[in-house]
Coordinates of C-alpha atoms and ligand atoms in Angstrom, one line a residue:
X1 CA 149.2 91.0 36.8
X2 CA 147.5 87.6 37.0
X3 CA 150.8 85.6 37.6
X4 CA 151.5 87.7 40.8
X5 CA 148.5 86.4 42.3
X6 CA 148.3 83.2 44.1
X7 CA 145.5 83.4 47.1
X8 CA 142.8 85.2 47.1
X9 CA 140.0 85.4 50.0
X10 CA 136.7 85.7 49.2
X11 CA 133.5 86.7 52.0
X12 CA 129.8 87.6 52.8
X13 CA 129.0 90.3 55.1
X14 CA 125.9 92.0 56.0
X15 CA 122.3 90.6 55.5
X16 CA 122.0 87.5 53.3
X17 CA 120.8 86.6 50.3
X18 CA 119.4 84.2 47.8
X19 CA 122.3 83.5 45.5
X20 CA 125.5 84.5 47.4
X21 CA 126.5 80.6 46.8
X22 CA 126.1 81.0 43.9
X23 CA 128.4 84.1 43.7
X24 CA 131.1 82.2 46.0
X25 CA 131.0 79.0 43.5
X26 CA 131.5 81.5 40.3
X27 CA 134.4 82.8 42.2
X28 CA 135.8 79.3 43.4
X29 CA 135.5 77.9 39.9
X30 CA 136.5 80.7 38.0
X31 CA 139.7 81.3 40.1
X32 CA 141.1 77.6 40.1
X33 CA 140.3 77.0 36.2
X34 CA 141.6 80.1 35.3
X35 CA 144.1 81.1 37.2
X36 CA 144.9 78.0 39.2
X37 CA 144.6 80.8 42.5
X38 CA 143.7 79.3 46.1
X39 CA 141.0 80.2 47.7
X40 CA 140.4 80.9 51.6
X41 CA 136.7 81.4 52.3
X42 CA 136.4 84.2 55.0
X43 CA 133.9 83.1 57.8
X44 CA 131.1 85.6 59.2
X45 CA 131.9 88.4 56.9
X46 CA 134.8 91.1 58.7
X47 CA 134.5 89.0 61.7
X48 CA 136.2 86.2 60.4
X49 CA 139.2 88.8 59.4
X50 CA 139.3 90.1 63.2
X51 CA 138.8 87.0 65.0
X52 CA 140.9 84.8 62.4
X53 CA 138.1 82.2 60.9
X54 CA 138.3 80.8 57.5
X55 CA 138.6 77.8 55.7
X56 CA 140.6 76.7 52.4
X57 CA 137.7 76.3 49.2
X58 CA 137.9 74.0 47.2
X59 CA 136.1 72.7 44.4
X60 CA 135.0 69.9 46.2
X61 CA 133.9 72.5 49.3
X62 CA 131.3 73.9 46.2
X63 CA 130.0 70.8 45.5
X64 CA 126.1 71.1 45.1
X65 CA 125.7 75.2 47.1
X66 CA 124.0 76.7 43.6
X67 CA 120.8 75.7 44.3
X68 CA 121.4 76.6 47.9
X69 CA 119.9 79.5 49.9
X70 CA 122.2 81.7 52.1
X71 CA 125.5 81.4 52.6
X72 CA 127.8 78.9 53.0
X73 CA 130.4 81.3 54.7
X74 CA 127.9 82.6 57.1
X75 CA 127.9 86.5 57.4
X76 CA 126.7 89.3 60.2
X77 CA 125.6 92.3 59.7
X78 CA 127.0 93.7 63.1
X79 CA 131.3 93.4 62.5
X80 CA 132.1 96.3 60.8
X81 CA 135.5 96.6 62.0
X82 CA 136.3 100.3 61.9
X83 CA 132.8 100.3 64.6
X84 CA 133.1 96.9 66.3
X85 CA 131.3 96.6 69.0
X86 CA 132.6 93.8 71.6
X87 CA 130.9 91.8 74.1
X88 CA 131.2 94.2 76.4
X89 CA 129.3 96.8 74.5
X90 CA 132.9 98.7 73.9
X91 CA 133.5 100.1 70.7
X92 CA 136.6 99.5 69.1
X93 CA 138.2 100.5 64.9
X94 CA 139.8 96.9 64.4
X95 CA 140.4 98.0 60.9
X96 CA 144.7 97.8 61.1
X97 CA 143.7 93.9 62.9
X98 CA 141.6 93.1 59.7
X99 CA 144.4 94.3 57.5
X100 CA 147.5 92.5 59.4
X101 CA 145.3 88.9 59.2
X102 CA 144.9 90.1 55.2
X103 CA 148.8 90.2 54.8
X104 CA 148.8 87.0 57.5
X105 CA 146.8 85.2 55.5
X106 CA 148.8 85.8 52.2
X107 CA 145.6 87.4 50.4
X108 CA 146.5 89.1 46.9
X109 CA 142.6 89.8 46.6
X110 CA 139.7 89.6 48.8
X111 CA 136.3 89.1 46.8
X112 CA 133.6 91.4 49.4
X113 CA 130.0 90.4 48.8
X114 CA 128.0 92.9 50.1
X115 CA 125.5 95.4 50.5
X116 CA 125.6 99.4 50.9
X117 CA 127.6 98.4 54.3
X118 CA 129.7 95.7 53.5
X119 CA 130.5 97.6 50.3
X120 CA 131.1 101.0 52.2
X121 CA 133.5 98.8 54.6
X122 CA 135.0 97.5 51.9
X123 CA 136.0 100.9 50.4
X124 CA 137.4 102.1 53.3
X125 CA 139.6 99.1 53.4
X126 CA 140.8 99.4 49.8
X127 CA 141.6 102.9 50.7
X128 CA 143.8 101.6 53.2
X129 CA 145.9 99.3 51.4
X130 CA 143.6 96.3 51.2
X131 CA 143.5 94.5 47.5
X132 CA 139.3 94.4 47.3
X133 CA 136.9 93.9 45.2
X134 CA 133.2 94.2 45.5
X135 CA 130.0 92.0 44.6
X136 CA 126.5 93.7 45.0
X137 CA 123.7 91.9 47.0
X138 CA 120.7 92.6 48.4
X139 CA 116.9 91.5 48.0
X140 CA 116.3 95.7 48.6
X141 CA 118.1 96.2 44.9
X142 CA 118.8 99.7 46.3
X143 CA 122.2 100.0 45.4
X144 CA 122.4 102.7 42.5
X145 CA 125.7 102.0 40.8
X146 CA 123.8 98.9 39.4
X147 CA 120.7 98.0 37.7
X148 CA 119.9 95.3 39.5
X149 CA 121.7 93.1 42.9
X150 CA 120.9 89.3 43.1
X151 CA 118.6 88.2 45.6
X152 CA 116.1 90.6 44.4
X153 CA 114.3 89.0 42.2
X154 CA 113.8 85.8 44.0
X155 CA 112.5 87.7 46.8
X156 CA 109.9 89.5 44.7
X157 CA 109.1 85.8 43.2
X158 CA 108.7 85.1 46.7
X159 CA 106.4 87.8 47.7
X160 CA 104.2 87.4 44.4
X161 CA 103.6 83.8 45.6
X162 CA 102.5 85.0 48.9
X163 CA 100.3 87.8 46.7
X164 CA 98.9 84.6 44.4
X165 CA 97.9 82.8 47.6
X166 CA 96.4 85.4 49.7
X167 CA 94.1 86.6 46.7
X168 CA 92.3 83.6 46.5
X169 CA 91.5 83.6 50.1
X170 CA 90.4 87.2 50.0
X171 CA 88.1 87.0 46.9
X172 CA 86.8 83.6 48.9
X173 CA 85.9 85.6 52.0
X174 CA 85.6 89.0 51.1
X175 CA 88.5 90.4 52.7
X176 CA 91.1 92.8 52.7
X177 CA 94.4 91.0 52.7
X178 CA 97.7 93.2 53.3
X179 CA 100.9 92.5 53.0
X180 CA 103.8 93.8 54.8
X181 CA 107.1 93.3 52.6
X182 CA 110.8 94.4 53.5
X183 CA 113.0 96.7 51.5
X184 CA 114.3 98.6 53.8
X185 CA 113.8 102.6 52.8
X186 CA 113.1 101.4 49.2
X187 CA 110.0 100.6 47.7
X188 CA 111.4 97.9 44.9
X189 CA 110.1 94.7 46.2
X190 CA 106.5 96.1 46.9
X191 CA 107.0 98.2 43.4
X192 CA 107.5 94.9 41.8
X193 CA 105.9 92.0 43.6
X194 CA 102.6 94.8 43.9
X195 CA 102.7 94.7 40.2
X196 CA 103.4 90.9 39.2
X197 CA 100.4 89.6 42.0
X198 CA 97.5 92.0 40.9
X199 CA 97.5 94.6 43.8
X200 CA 94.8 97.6 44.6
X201 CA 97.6 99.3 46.6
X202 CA 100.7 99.6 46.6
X203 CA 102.5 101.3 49.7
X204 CA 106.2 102.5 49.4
X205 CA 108.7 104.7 50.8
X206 CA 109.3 107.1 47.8
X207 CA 105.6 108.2 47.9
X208 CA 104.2 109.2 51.5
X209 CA 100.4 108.1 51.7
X210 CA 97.3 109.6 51.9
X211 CA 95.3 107.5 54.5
X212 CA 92.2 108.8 53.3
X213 CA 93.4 108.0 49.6
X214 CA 93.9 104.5 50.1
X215 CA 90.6 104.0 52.0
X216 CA 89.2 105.2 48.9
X217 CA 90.3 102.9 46.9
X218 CA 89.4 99.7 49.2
X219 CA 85.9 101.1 49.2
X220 CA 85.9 101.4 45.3
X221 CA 86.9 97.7 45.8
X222 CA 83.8 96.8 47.5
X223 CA 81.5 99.2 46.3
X224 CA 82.2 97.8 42.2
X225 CA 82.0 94.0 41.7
X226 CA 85.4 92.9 43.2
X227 CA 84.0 92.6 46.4
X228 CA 87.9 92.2 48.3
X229 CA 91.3 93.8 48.3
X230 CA 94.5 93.2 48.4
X231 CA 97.2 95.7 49.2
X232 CA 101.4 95.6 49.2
X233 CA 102.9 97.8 51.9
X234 CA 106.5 98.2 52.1
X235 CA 108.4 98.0 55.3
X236 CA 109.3 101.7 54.5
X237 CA 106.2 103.0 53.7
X238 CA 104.9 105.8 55.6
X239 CA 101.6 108.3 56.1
X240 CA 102.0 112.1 54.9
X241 CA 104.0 114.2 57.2
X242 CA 104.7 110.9 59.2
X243 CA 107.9 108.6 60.2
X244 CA 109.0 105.2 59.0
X245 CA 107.6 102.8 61.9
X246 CA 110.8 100.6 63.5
X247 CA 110.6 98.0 65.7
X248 CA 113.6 99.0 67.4
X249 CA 115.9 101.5 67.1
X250 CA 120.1 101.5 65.4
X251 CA 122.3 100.7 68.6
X252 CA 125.5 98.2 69.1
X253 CA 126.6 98.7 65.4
X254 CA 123.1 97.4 64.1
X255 CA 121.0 99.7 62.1
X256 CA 117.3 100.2 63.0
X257 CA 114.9 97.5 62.0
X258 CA 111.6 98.2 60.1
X259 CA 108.2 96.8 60.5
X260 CA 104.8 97.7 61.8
X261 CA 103.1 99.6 58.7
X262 CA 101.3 96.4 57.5
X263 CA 99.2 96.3 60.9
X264 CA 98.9 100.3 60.7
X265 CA 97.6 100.3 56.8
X266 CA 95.0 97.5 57.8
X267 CA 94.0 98.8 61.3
X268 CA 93.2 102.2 59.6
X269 CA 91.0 100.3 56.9
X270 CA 89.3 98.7 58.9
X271 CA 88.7 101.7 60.9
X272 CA 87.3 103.6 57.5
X273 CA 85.5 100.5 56.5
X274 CA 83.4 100.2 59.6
X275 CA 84.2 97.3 60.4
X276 CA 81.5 95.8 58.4
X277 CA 84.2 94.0 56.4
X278 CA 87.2 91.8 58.1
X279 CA 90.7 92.7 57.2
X280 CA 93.9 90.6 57.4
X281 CA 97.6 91.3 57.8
X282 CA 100.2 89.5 57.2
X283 CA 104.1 90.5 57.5
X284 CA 106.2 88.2 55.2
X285 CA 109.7 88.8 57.1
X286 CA 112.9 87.1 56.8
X287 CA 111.0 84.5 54.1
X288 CA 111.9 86.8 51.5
X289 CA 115.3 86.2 52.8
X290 CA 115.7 82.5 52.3
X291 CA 115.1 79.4 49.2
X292 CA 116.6 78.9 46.8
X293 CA 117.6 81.4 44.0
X294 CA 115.5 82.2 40.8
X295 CA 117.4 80.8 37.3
X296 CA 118.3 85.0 37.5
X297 CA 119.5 85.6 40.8
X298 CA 121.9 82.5 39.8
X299 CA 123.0 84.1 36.5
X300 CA 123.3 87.2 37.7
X301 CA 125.3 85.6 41.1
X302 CA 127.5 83.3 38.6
X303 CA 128.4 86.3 36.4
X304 CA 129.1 88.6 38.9
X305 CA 131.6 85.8 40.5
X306 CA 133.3 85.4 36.9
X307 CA 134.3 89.2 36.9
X308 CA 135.0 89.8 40.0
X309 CA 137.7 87.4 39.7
X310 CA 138.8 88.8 36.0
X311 CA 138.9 92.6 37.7
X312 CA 141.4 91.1 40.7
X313 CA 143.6 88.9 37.5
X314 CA 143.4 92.7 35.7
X315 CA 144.5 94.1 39.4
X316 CA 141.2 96.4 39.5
X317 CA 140.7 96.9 42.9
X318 CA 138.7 98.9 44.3
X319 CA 136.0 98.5 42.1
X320 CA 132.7 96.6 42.2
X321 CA 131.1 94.4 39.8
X322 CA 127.8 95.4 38.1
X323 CA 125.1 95.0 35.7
X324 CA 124.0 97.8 33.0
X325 CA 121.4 96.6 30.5
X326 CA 122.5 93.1 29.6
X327 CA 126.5 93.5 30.5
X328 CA 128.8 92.7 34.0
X329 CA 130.8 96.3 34.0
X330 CA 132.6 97.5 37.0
X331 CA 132.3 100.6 38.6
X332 CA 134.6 102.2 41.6
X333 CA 133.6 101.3 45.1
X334 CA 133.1 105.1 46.0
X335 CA 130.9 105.8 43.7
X336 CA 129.2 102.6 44.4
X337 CA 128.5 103.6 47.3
X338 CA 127.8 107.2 47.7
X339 CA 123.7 107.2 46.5
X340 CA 121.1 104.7 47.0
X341 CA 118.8 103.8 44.2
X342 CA 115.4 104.4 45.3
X343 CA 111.7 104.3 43.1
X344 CA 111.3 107.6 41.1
X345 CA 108.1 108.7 41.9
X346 CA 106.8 109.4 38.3
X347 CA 109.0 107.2 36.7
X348 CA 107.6 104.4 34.1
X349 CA 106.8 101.4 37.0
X350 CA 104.6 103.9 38.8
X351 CA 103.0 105.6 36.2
X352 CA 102.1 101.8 34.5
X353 CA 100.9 100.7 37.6
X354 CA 98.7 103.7 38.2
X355 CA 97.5 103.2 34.9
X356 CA 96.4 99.7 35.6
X357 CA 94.1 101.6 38.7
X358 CA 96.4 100.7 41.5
X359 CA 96.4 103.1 44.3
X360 CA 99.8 104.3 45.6
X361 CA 97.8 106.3 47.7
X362 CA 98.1 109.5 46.7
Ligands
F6P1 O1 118.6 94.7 53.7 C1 117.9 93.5 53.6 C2 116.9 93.4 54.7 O2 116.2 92.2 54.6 C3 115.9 94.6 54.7 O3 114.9 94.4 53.7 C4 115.3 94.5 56.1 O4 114.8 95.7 56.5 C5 116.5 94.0 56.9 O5 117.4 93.5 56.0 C6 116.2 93.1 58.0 O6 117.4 92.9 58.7 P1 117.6 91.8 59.9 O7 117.9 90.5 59.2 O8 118.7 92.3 60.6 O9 116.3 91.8 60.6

C-alpha cells in the first residue's frame, strides 16, 4: 500500500493544544524518512479544505515547533463543513467542496488532529470517500476510545502550578482561594490538578454538589489548625438538582462556553462563612491552553504522529490513533467517537482523594 501513496495532508481543527506541533513534526518526519511522502499542511482546520489554504511542509518548515505551544497550522473550532456557517449567518454542508479540494489537492491521506468534533467530522468524511486518519487531542482527555489525549497533562501541570502558588498566599492571609479550571463536561483536569496541588475540594461535573457539604468542609478548615482553604472547581461542576453555568449559549456552529461556577462556589462560601473570612476566585481560562508541552504531552504527540502515518502506509483509514497502557493502538473512528470518557464517580481517583479528606462535596 505504501508505494501508492505520494502526498498526504495533514491538519488541526477544533480547540488547540499543547503538543499538536509536536504531533505535526512526528507526522512530517516520519512521512519524508520513511516513506519519502509530501506533505501539505492544511491551514485552519476544515476551513483550509473549503476555502483552499495550505502550504507544502517541509522538514525545514518543522524546524524548532516541539517545544512550541499551539499550532503551527492554526485551527477553528467553528468550520465544520457539513454545518458551515458563512458570514452571512447562512448555513451551508460544504462537505462534497472539502472532498473535491482533497482529490484537487492530490491527498492519498489526510492526518485529522482533533477532538470529539474534529474527530466526529472526520468520520463522516471517511464515510464518504475521504482517506482519513485521526489523532486525539484535548487538554479535557474526555475522549473514551483512549487512555489519555496530549495536551492534558500539561494543562493539569499548569493548573497545579497555579494550585502551588495560590496556597501559599492563602495559608499567608487566611483565605479561601478557589479555582475555576476548564474541562468542558468532564471533571479530569480538576480530578487531577485537585489532587497533585493539595486541594480541600474538589468540584466536578460527574458528582453534583452539596452546597451545604462543601461549606462544611471549609469550616472544618478553619475551625482545625489549617486556618485557609483551597478548593478546585471544574468549569462543569454544578449544585444538586442544578445546570452547568455558561457564559453564552451554542449558536453559529460554536458550542456553548462554560464558566461562572468558580465565582458561584466562593460567593456561596463566603455567604456560609459570614463573611468573617475573605474569599478569593480565580478562573485560570485559556492559560491552560497555551506553553509549551510537558516531556509527556511531547511523547505521547510524537508517537501518535509516527502511527498515524504507519496506519495511512498500512491504508488504515478510518481509524484513530491511541494509547492503551503503555502502547499506540488504533481504534475505528466511530467508535472513537460515539462515548465520552468522563470521571467514574466511585472509581479509584475519587475514592483516593476522599481518603486523603478532600471534599467532592457530597
Ligand atoms: O475543549 C477544550 C476547551 O478548552 C474546554 O476545556 C473549554 O470549555 C473550551 O475548550 C473553551 O473553548 P473556547 O476556546 O472556544 O473558549
Amino acid at each position: 500500500m505504501a508505494q501508492q501513496i505520494k502526498r498526504i495532508g495533514v491538519l488541526t481543527g477544533g480547540g488547540d493544544c499543547p503538543g499538536l506541533n509536536a504531533v505535526i513534526r512526528g507526522v512530517v518526519k516520519s512521512a519524508s524518512n520513511l516513506y519519502q511522502w509530501e506533505i501539505i499542511g492544511i491551514e485552519d482546520g476544515f476551513e483550509g479544505l473549503i476555502k483552499d489554504k495550505n502550504r507544502p511542509l517541509t522538514q525545514s518548515d518543522i524546524k524548532g515547533i516541539l517545544t512550541l505551544g499551539g499550532t503551527i497550522l492554526g485551527t477553528t473550532n467553528r468550520g465544520n463543513p457539513f454545518d458551515f456557517v458563512d458570514q452571512d449567518g447562512v448555513k451551508r454542508d460544504l462537505s462534497s467542496v472539502v472532498l473535491e479540494n482533497i482529490k484537487k489537492l492530490s491527498l492519498d491521506g489526510l492526518v485529522v488532529i482533533g477532538g470529539d468534533g474534529s474527530l466526529a467530522i472526520a468520520n463522516q468524511l471517511y464515510k464518504m470517500g475521504a482517506p482519513v486518519v485521526g489523532v486525539p487531542k484535548t487538554i479535557d482527555n474526555d475522549l473514551s476510545a483512549t487512555d489519555v489525549t496530549f495536551g492534558f497533562d500539561t494543562a493539569v501541570n499548569t493548573a497545579r502550578d497555579a494550585l502551588d502558588k495560590l496556597h501559599s498566599t492563602a495559608e499567608s492571609h487566611h483565605r479561601v482561594l478557589v479555582l475555576e479550571v476548564m474541562g468542558r463536561y468532564a471533571g479530569w483536569i480538576a480530578l487531577h490538578a485537585g489532587i497533585a496541588g493539595g486541594a480541600d475540594v474538589i468540584l466536578i461535573p460527574e458528582i453534583p454538589f452539596d452546597r451545604g457539604k462543601v461549606c462544611d468542609k471549609v469550616r472544618r478548615r478553619f475551625q482545625g489548625k489549617a486556618g485557609y482553604a483551597i478548593a478546585v472547581v471544574a468549569e462543569g461542576a454544578k449544585p444538586l438538582g442544578e445546570e452547568v453555568i455558561t457564559q453564552a449559549p451554542a449558536g453559529k456552529g460554536r458550542l456553548e462556553r462554560l464558566g461562572g461556577i468558580g465565582n458561584r462556589v466562593g460567593n456561596d462560601i463566603a455567604m456560609c462563612m459570614g463573611g468573617d473570612i475573605d474569599v478569593r476566585v480565580t478562573v485560570l481560562g485559556h492559560i491552560q491552553r497555551g506553553g509549551t508541552p510537558s516531556a509527556f504531552d511531547r511523547i505521547l504527540g510524537t508517537r501518535f504522529g509516527y502511527e498515524a502515518i504507519e496506519l495511512i502506509a498500512r491504508g488504515e483509514f478510518g481509524k484513530m490513533v491511541c494509547l492503551k497502557g503503555q502502547d499506540i493502538q488504533s481504534v475505528a473512528l466511530e467508535e472513537a467517537v460515539s462515548r465520552m470518557k468522563t470521571v467514574p464517580p466511585d472509581g479509584q481517583m475519587v475514592k483516593t482523594a476522599e481518603a486523603l479528606g478532600i471534599s467532592f462535596g457530597r
